[in-house]
Amino acid sequence: MRILHTSDWHLGRAFHRVNMLGAQAEFIGHLVATVRERDVDAVVVAGDVYDRAVPPLAAVELFDDALHRLADLGIPTVMISGNHDSARRLGVGAGLIGRAGIHLRTDPGACATPVVVPDATGDVAFYGLPYLEPALVKDEFGVTKAGHEAVLAAAMDRVRADLAERPAGTRSVVLAHAFVTGGEASDSERDITVGGVAAVPSGVFDGVDYVALGHLHGSQIITERVRYSGSPLPYSFSEADHRKSMWLVDLDADGFAAAERVDCPVPRPLARIRGELADLLVRPDLGVHEEAWVEATLTDPVRPDDPMARLTERFPHTLSLAFDPQRAPEDPDVSYAQRLKGRDDQQIAEDFVAHVRGAGPDERERAVLRDALDAVRVDDTRREVAR
């Protein structure tokens, strides 16, 4: 069986001020063409179909078009909801849509009910684990500690129990939306940290033949059988070095056999350039970036006049302009944003405590801060689900 693994479409998302719907539509066309040309037997989409819980109408129309085109292929498609999706909204009409061969898996309680697809050597069971927000699903899975590892482990226990009851030789594919240890994040993923911990070990998924992961936007191999497809398009300049692709995965009678990367069409390359403005405007080695989407960081000690207008004369697709004058860290003119760069909410809160009273928080106080930050994030998730 040949499976096409993709994820993190983020339909409706823009790249800085550039509307990406045209590029997203081109990707859908590329996916459909790949299925036809490469004899694909099933498509899996590992979450974050939309970019937000209530997507714009144009994104919904594009998704509707994608559903029709996938259904017309006559092969099964399995999709799960991600942390950007509203599981309830994405799952509306799932029963009816399933009759067309598009299987939406958005209910955590149904994670052990697979889509079973036969091939010449037996059955392949596809288990969809939608994004599991620990605080919202811990009761469903009977775990006392609301953490990512605990709820995913409980969900996988159900998967393995169901698989054990199936005929010998049944192969298994799990779709999951999570941050797995060993993965490399980028700036465009929403933080899912709980209790100071975001990642779960890959061993949680032991016992299945292939794990199709979503959430991280770079294509990555965690283990031979546990992989991220990454997003098909770039959504931040931190993805400038990404090769945007999907995984073409082959299963034989014994399980996982091989995987091949299939490149996705990207409208423009990304480039991050850095230096003093006058130098950037004349450097010959930067000529290769003149048609790219550009993020420019200026290091001039004094902010130059009309920097964006001057940059766009050479780099007409400059989308982001930042200033990082070369000063010592203790210089009072170093910007607030520069001082916070690379620090998460927990570290910023702890630094504030230290600044106000002259000493940082102790372990008990750190735990209070962690709980407060987790509560805000979970409340935001609940509000999105309810919208």
CSV table of C-alpha atoms in Angstrom, one decimal:
chain,number,residue,atom,x,y,z
A,1,MET,CA,0.0,0.0,0.0
A,2,ARG,CA,1.3,3.5,-0.9
A,3,ILE,CA,0.3,6.3,1.4
A,4,LEU,CA,0.7,10.1,0.8
A,5,HIS,CA,1.4,11.8,4.2
A,6,THR,CA,0.8,15.6,4.5
A,7,SER,CA,-0.2,18.0,7.2
A,8,ASP,CA,-0.3,21.6,8.4
A,9,TRP,CA,-2.1,23.2,5.4
A,10,HIS,CA,-3.2,26.2,7.5
A,11,LEU,CA,-5.7,27.2,4.9
A,12,GLY,CA,-6.5,30.9,5.3
A,13,ARG,CA,-3.1,31.9,6.6
A,14,ALA,CA,-1.1,34.7,5.1
A,15,PHE,CA,2.7,35.0,4.9
A,16,HIS,CA,3.3,38.4,6.4
A,17,ARG,CA,1.1,40.6,4.1
A,18,VAL,CA,1.0,38.1,1.2
A,19,ASN,CA,-2.3,36.2,0.7
A,20,MET,CA,-1.4,32.5,0.4
A,21,LEU,CA,-4.8,31.2,-0.8
A,22,GLY,CA,-3.6,31.0,-4.4
A,23,ALA,CA,-0.4,29.1,-3.4
A,24,GLN,CA,-2.6,26.8,-1.2
A,25,ALA,CA,-4.9,26.1,-4.1
A,26,GLU,CA,-1.8,25.2,-6.2
A,27,PHE,CA,-0.6,22.8,-3.5
A,28,ILE,CA,-4.0,21.0,-3.5
A,29,GLY,CA,-3.7,20.6,-7.2
A,30,HIS,CA,-0.2,19.3,-6.8
A,31,LEU,CA,-1.4,16.8,-4.2
A,32,VAL,CA,-4.2,15.5,-6.4
A,33,ALA,CA,-1.7,15.2,-9.3
A,34,THR,CA,0.8,13.3,-7.1
A,35,VAL,CA,-1.9,10.8,-6.1
A,36,ARG,CA,-2.8,10.1,-9.7
A,37,GLU,CA,0.8,10.0,-11.1
A,38,ARG,CA,2.4,8.0,-8.2
A,39,ASP,CA,-0.4,5.3,-7.8
A,40,VAL,CA,-1.2,6.4,-4.2
A,41,ASP,CA,-3.7,4.2,-2.3
A,42,ALA,CA,-4.5,6.5,0.6
A,43,VAL,CA,-3.9,10.1,1.7
A,44,VAL,CA,-3.4,11.1,5.3
A,45,VAL,CA,-3.6,14.7,6.6
A,46,ALA,CA,-2.1,15.0,10.1
A,47,GLY,CA,-3.9,18.1,11.4
A,48,ASP,CA,-4.0,21.9,11.1
A,49,VAL,CA,-6.2,21.9,8.0
A,50,TYR,CA,-7.2,25.4,8.8
A,51,ASP,CA,-5.1,28.2,10.4
A,52,ARG,CA,-7.7,29.2,13.0
A,53,ALA,CA,-10.9,27.9,14.6
A,54,VAL,CA,-13.2,30.2,12.6
A,55,PRO,CA,-11.6,30.3,9.2
A,56,PRO,CA,-12.4,32.9,6.5
A,57,LEU,CA,-15.0,32.0,3.9
A,58,ALA,CA,-12.4,31.8,1.1
A,59,ALA,CA,-10.5,29.2,3.1
A,60,VAL,CA,-13.7,27.1,3.7
A,61,GLU,CA,-14.4,27.3,0.0
A,62,LEU,CA,-10.9,26.0,-0.8
A,63,PHE,CA,-11.3,23.2,1.7
A,64,ASP,CA,-14.6,22.3,0.1
A,65,ASP,CA,-12.9,22.2,-3.3
A,66,ALA,CA,-10.2,20.0,-1.8
A,67,LEU,CA,-12.7,17.5,-0.4
A,68,HIS,CA,-14.5,17.2,-3.8
A,69,ARG,CA,-11.2,16.7,-5.6
A,70,LEU,CA,-10.0,14.1,-3.1
A,71,ALA,CA,-13.3,12.3,-3.2
A,72,ASP,CA,-13.1,12.2,-7.0
A,73,LEU,CA,-9.8,10.3,-6.8
A,74,GLY,CA,-11.7,7.2,-5.5
A,75,ILE,CA,-9.2,6.4,-2.8
A,76,PRO,CA,-9.6,6.9,1.0
A,77,THR,CA,-8.4,10.1,2.8
A,78,VAL,CA,-8.0,10.3,6.5
A,79,MET,CA,-7.8,13.7,8.2
A,80,ILE,CA,-7.4,14.7,11.9
A,81,SER,CA,-7.9,18.1,13.5
A,82,GLY,CA,-4.9,20.0,14.8
A,83,ASN,CA,-4.4,22.5,17.5
A,84,HIS,CA,-5.2,25.4,15.1
A,85,ASP,CA,-8.5,23.7,14.0
A,86,SER,CA,-11.8,23.7,15.8
A,87,ALA,CA,-12.3,20.0,16.1
A,88,ARG,CA,-16.1,20.4,16.4
A,89,ARG,CA,-16.4,22.6,13.3
A,90,LEU,CA,-14.0,20.5,11.2
A,91,GLY,CA,-16.0,17.4,12.2
A,92,VAL,CA,-19.4,18.7,11.2
A,93,GLY,CA,-20.9,16.3,8.6
A,94,ALA,CA,-18.1,13.8,9.1
A,95,GLY,CA,-20.5,10.8,8.8
A,96,LEU,CA,-21.9,12.0,5.5
A,97,ILE,CA,-18.5,13.0,4.2
A,98,GLY,CA,-17.2,9.6,5.2
A,99,ARG,CA,-19.5,8.0,2.6
A,100,ALA,CA,-17.4,9.8,-0.1
A,101,GLY,CA,-14.2,8.2,1.3
A,102,ILE,CA,-13.1,11.3,3.3
A,103,HIS,CA,-12.7,10.3,6.9
A,104,LEU,CA,-12.5,13.2,9.4
A,105,ARG,CA,-11.3,12.1,12.8
A,106,THR,CA,-11.9,14.9,15.3
A,107,ASP,CA,-13.4,13.1,18.3
A,108,PRO,CA,-10.7,12.0,20.9
A,109,GLY,CA,-13.0,9.3,22.2
A,110,ALA,CA,-13.1,7.6,18.7
A,111,CYS,CA,-9.3,7.4,18.4
A,112,ALA,CA,-9.4,3.6,18.6
A,113,THR,CA,-11.9,3.2,15.8
A,114,PRO,CA,-9.8,2.9,12.7
A,115,VAL,CA,-10.5,3.4,9.0
A,116,VAL,CA,-9.7,-0.1,7.6
A,117,VAL,CA,-8.4,-0.2,4.0
A,118,PRO,CA,-7.6,-3.6,2.4
A,119,ASP,CA,-4.9,-4.3,0.0
A,120,ALA,CA,-3.5,-7.5,-1.7
A,121,THR,CA,-1.8,-8.7,1.5
A,122,GLY,CA,-4.5,-7.9,4.1
A,123,ASP,CA,-5.8,-4.9,6.0
A,124,VAL,CA,-4.3,-1.6,7.0
A,125,ALA,CA,-5.9,0.1,10.0
A,126,PHE,CA,-5.6,3.9,10.0
A,127,TYR,CA,-6.1,5.4,13.5
A,128,GLY,CA,-6.7,9.1,13.8
A,129,LEU,CA,-5.6,10.8,17.0
A,130,PRO,CA,-6.8,14.5,16.8
A,131,TYR,CA,-4.8,17.1,18.7
A,132,LEU,CA,-5.3,16.1,22.4
A,133,GLU,CA,-5.4,19.2,24.6
A,134,PRO,CA,-4.4,17.6,27.9
A,135,ALA,CA,-6.7,19.6,30.2
A,136,LEU,CA,-9.7,19.0,28.0
A,137,VAL,CA,-9.3,15.3,27.4
A,138,LYS,CA,-7.7,13.9,30.6
A,139,ASP,CA,-11.1,12.8,31.9
A,140,GLU,CA,-11.9,11.0,28.6
A,141,PHE,CA,-8.7,9.0,28.9
A,142,GLY,CA,-8.8,8.6,32.7
A,143,VAL,CA,-5.4,10.2,33.4
A,144,THR,CA,-4.7,12.2,36.6
A,145,LYS,CA,-1.8,14.2,35.3
A,146,ALA,CA,-2.9,16.6,32.5
A,147,GLY,CA,0.2,16.3,30.3
A,148,HIS,CA,0.8,15.5,26.6
A,149,GLU,CA,2.7,12.3,27.3
A,150,ALA,CA,0.0,11.0,29.6
A,151,VAL,CA,-3.0,11.6,27.3
A,152,LEU,CA,-1.1,10.4,24.1
A,153,ALA,CA,0.0,7.2,26.0
A,154,ALA,CA,-3.6,6.5,27.1
A,155,ALA,CA,-4.8,7.0,23.5
A,156,MET,CA,-2.1,4.7,22.1
A,157,ASP,CA,-3.0,2.1,24.7
A,158,ARG,CA,-6.5,2.1,23.2
A,159,VAL,CA,-5.1,1.9,19.7
A,160,ARG,CA,-2.9,-1.1,20.6
A,161,ALA,CA,-5.8,-2.9,22.3
A,162,ASP,CA,-7.9,-2.5,19.2
A,163,LEU,CA,-5.1,-3.6,17.0
A,164,ALA,CA,-4.5,-6.8,19.1
A,165,GLU,CA,-8.1,-7.9,18.4
A,166,ARG,CA,-7.7,-7.6,14.6
A,167,PRO,CA,-6.6,-10.4,12.3
A,168,ALA,CA,-2.9,-11.4,12.3
A,169,GLY,CA,-0.9,-9.4,9.8
A,170,THR,CA,-3.1,-6.3,10.0
A,171,ARG,CA,-0.7,-3.3,9.5
A,172,SER,CA,-1.3,0.0,11.3
A,173,VAL,CA,-0.9,3.7,10.6
A,174,VAL,CA,-1.4,6.3,13.3
A,175,LEU,CA,-2.0,10.0,12.6
A,176,ALA,CA,-1.1,12.3,15.4
A,177,HIS,CA,-0.7,16.1,16.0
A,178,ALA,CA,2.0,16.6,18.6
A,179,PHE,CA,5.5,17.8,19.4
A,180,VAL,CA,7.6,14.7,19.6
A,181,THR,CA,11.1,14.7,21.2
A,182,GLY,CA,13.8,15.2,18.6
A,183,GLY,CA,11.7,17.4,16.4
A,184,GLU,CA,12.9,20.9,15.5
A,185,ALA,CA,10.4,23.7,15.8
A,186,SER,CA,10.0,27.0,13.8
A,187,ASP,CA,8.5,30.4,14.6
A,188,SER,CA,5.2,29.7,12.9
A,189,GLU,CA,3.9,26.9,15.2
A,190,ARG,CA,1.6,27.8,18.1
A,191,ASP,CA,3.0,26.9,21.5
A,192,ILE,CA,1.4,23.8,23.1
A,193,THR,CA,3.6,23.7,26.2
A,194,VAL,CA,1.9,22.2,29.3
A,195,GLY,CA,3.5,22.4,32.7
A,196,GLY,CA,6.7,23.6,31.1
A,197,VAL,CA,6.8,20.5,28.8
A,198,ALA,CA,5.8,20.5,25.2
A,199,ALA,CA,7.4,17.3,23.8
A,200,VAL,CA,6.5,13.6,24.1
A,201,PRO,CA,8.9,10.7,23.5
A,202,SER,CA,8.6,8.8,20.2
A,203,GLY,CA,8.3,5.6,22.2
A,204,VAL,CA,4.7,6.5,23.0
A,205,PHE,CA,3.9,5.3,19.5
A,206,ASP,CA,5.6,1.9,19.7
A,207,GLY,CA,3.7,-1.0,18.2
A,208,VAL,CA,2.5,0.5,15.0
A,209,ASP,CA,4.0,0.4,11.5
A,210,TYR,CA,3.9,4.1,10.6
A,211,VAL,CA,3.2,7.3,12.5
A,212,ALA,CA,2.2,10.3,10.3
A,213,LEU,CA,2.9,13.4,12.5
A,214,GLY,CA,1.7,17.0,12.1
A,215,HIS,CA,2.4,20.2,14.1
A,216,LEU,CA,6.0,21.0,13.3
A,217,HIS,CA,6.5,22.8,10.0
A,218,GLY,CA,9.8,21.2,8.9
A,219,SER,CA,9.8,17.8,7.2
A,220,GLN,CA,11.6,15.5,9.7
A,221,ILE,CA,12.5,11.9,10.5
A,222,ILE,CA,12.2,11.2,14.2
A,223,THR,CA,12.7,7.5,13.7
A,224,GLU,CA,12.4,5.5,10.4
A,225,ARG,CA,8.7,4.9,11.1
A,226,VAL,CA,7.8,8.2,12.9
A,227,ARG,CA,8.0,11.2,10.6
A,228,TYR,CA,6.7,14.8,10.2
A,229,SER,CA,5.7,15.8,6.7
A,230,GLY,CA,6.0,19.5,7.6
A,231,SER,CA,3.8,22.3,6.1
A,232,PRO,CA,3.6,22.4,2.3
A,233,LEU,CA,4.2,26.1,2.3
A,234,PRO,CA,6.4,28.4,4.4
A,235,TYR,CA,4.7,30.5,7.1
A,236,SER,CA,7.6,32.2,8.7
A,237,PHE,CA,11.1,33.2,7.8
A,238,SER,CA,12.5,30.7,10.2
A,239,GLU,CA,11.5,28.2,7.5
A,240,ALA,CA,13.9,29.7,5.0
A,241,ASP,CA,16.0,26.6,4.9
A,242,HIS,CA,13.1,24.1,4.8
A,243,ARG,CA,12.5,21.9,1.8
A,244,LYS,CA,8.7,21.8,1.6
A,245,SER,CA,7.5,18.3,0.8
A,246,MET,CA,5.2,15.3,1.5
A,247,TRP,CA,6.1,11.8,2.4
A,248,LEU,CA,5.3,8.9,0.0
A,249,VAL,CA,5.2,5.9,2.3
A,250,ASP,CA,5.1,2.3,1.1
A,251,LEU,CA,3.9,-0.6,3.3
A,252,ASP,CA,4.5,-4.2,2.4
A,253,ALA,CA,3.2,-7.4,4.0
A,254,ASP,CA,5.6,-6.9,6.9
A,255,GLY,CA,4.8,-3.2,7.6
A,256,PHE,CA,6.9,-0.2,6.8
A,257,ALA,CA,9.0,-0.7,3.7
A,258,ALA,CA,10.2,2.7,2.4
A,259,ALA,CA,9.5,6.5,2.3
A,260,GLU,CA,10.3,9.1,-0.3
A,261,ARG,CA,10.0,12.9,-0.2
A,262,VAL,CA,7.9,14.5,-2.8
A,263,ASP,CA,8.6,18.3,-3.2
A,264,CYS,CA,5.8,20.8,-3.0
A,265,PRO,CA,5.5,23.9,-5.3
A,266,VAL,CA,6.6,27.0,-3.4
A,267,PRO,CA,5.7,30.4,-4.9
A,268,ARG,CA,9.0,32.1,-4.0
A,269,PRO,CA,12.1,31.1,-2.1
A,270,LEU,CA,12.8,32.8,1.2
A,271,ALA,CA,15.9,34.7,2.1
A,272,ARG,CA,17.2,36.3,5.3
A,273,ILE,CA,19.8,38.9,4.8
A,274,ARG,CA,21.7,40.9,7.4
A,275,GLY,CA,24.1,43.8,7.4
A,276,GLU,CA,24.3,47.6,7.0
A,277,LEU,CA,21.9,49.0,4.4
A,278,ALA,CA,24.5,50.5,2.1
A,279,ASP,CA,26.3,47.1,2.0
A,280,LEU,CA,23.1,45.1,1.3
A,281,LEU,CA,22.3,47.3,-1.7
A,282,VAL,CA,25.5,46.5,-3.5
A,283,ARG,CA,26.7,43.1,-2.4
A,284,PRO,CA,27.0,40.9,-5.5
A,285,ASP,CA,26.4,37.6,-3.6
A,286,LEU,CA,22.9,38.8,-2.7
A,287,GLY,CA,21.8,39.0,-6.3
A,288,VAL,CA,20.3,35.5,-6.1
A,289,HIS,CA,17.7,36.8,-3.6
A,290,GLU,CA,16.4,39.6,-5.7
A,291,GLU,CA,13.2,37.7,-6.6
A,292,ALA,CA,12.8,36.0,-3.2
A,293,TRP,CA,10.6,37.0,-0.3
A,294,VAL,CA,13.2,38.8,1.9
A,295,GLU,CA,13.6,39.4,5.6
A,296,ALA,CA,16.2,42.1,6.1
A,297,THR,CA,17.9,42.9,9.4
A,298,LEU,CA,19.8,46.1,9.4
A,299,THR,CA,22.8,46.5,11.7
A,300,ASP,CA,23.5,50.2,11.0
A,301,PRO,CA,24.4,51.9,14.3
A,302,VAL,CA,22.0,54.7,13.4
A,303,ARG,CA,18.7,53.9,11.6
A,304,PRO,CA,19.0,54.9,8.0
A,305,ASP,CA,16.5,57.1,6.1
A,306,ASP,CA,13.7,55.4,4.1
A,307,PRO,CA,15.2,51.9,4.6
A,308,MET,CA,12.2,49.9,3.2
A,309,ALA,CA,11.9,52.1,0.1
A,310,ARG,CA,15.6,51.7,-0.6
A,311,LEU,CA,15.6,48.0,0.0
A,312,THR,CA,12.7,47.3,-2.3
A,313,GLU,CA,14.5,49.0,-5.2
A,314,ARG,CA,16.8,46.0,-5.2
A,315,PHE,CA,14.7,43.4,-3.4
A,316,PRO,CA,11.1,44.2,-4.5
A,317,HIS,CA,9.6,41.4,-2.4
A,318,THR,CA,11.0,42.5,0.9
A,319,LEU,CA,8.3,41.6,3.5
A,320,SER,CA,10.0,42.1,6.9
A,321,LEU,CA,12.4,44.7,8.1
A,322,ALA,CA,14.2,44.6,11.5
A,323,PHE,CA,16.8,46.6,13.2
A,324,ASP,CA,19.7,45.1,15.2
A,325,PRO,CA,22.3,47.8,15.7
A,326,GLN,CA,25.6,46.4,17.0
A,327,ARG,CA,25.6,47.4,20.6
A,328,ALA,CA,26.7,45.8,23.8
A,329,PRO,CA,23.9,43.9,25.6
A,330,GLU,CA,24.2,46.3,28.6
A,331,ASP,CA,23.6,49.3,26.4
A,332,PRO,CA,20.5,51.1,27.6
A,333,ASP,CA,19.4,51.6,24.0
A,334,VAL,CA,19.1,47.9,23.3
A,335,SER,CA,15.4,47.4,22.4
A,336,TYR,CA,12.9,45.6,24.6
A,337,ALA,CA,12.2,43.2,21.8
A,338,GLN,CA,15.9,42.3,21.5
A,339,ARG,CA,16.2,41.7,25.2
A,340,LEU,CA,13.2,39.3,25.0
A,341,LYS,CA,14.3,37.5,21.9
A,342,GLY,CA,14.4,33.7,22.3
A,343,ARG,CA,12.8,33.8,25.8
A,344,ASP,CA,9.5,32.0,26.4
A,345,ASP,CA,6.6,33.4,28.6
A,346,GLN,CA,7.8,31.5,31.7
A,347,GLN,CA,11.3,33.0,31.5
A,348,ILE,CA,9.9,36.5,30.8
A,349,ALA,CA,7.6,36.2,33.9
A,350,GLU,CA,10.4,35.0,36.1
A,351,ASP,CA,12.7,37.8,34.9
A,352,PHE,CA,9.9,40.3,35.8
A,353,VAL,CA,9.7,38.9,39.3
A,354,ALA,CA,13.5,39.2,39.6
A,355,HIS,CA,13.5,42.8,38.3
A,356,VAL,CA,10.7,43.9,40.7
A,357,ARG,CA,12.0,42.4,43.9
A,358,GLY,CA,15.7,41.8,43.3
A,359,ALA,CA,15.5,38.0,43.5
A,360,GLY,CA,14.0,35.4,41.1
A,361,PRO,CA,11.1,33.1,42.1
A,362,ASP,CA,11.7,29.9,44.0
A,363,GLU,CA,10.4,26.5,42.8
A,364,ARG,CA,7.0,26.9,44.4
A,365,GLU,CA,6.6,30.3,42.8
A,366,ARG,CA,7.8,28.9,39.4
A,367,ALA,CA,5.1,26.3,39.7
A,368,VAL,CA,2.5,29.0,40.3
A,369,LEU,CA,3.6,30.9,37.3
A,370,ARG,CA,3.5,27.7,35.2
A,371,ASP,CA,0.0,26.9,36.3
A,372,ALA,CA,-1.2,30.4,35.6
A,373,LEU,CA,0.3,30.4,32.1
A,374,ASP,CA,-1.2,27.0,31.4
A,375,ALA,CA,-4.6,28.1,32.7
A,376,VAL,CA,-4.6,31.1,30.3
A,377,ARG,CA,-3.6,28.9,27.3
A,378,VAL,CA,-6.3,26.3,28.1
A,379,ASP,CA,-8.9,29.0,28.6
A,380,ASP,CA,-8.0,30.4,25.2
A,381,THR,CA,-8.4,26.9,23.7
A,382,ARG,CA,-11.8,26.5,25.4
A,383,ARG,CA,-13.0,29.8,24.0
A,384,GLU,CA,-11.9,28.9,20.5
A,385,VAL,CA,-13.7,25.5,20.7
A,386,ALA,CA,-16.9,27.3,21.9
A,387,ARG,CA,-16.9,29.8,19.1
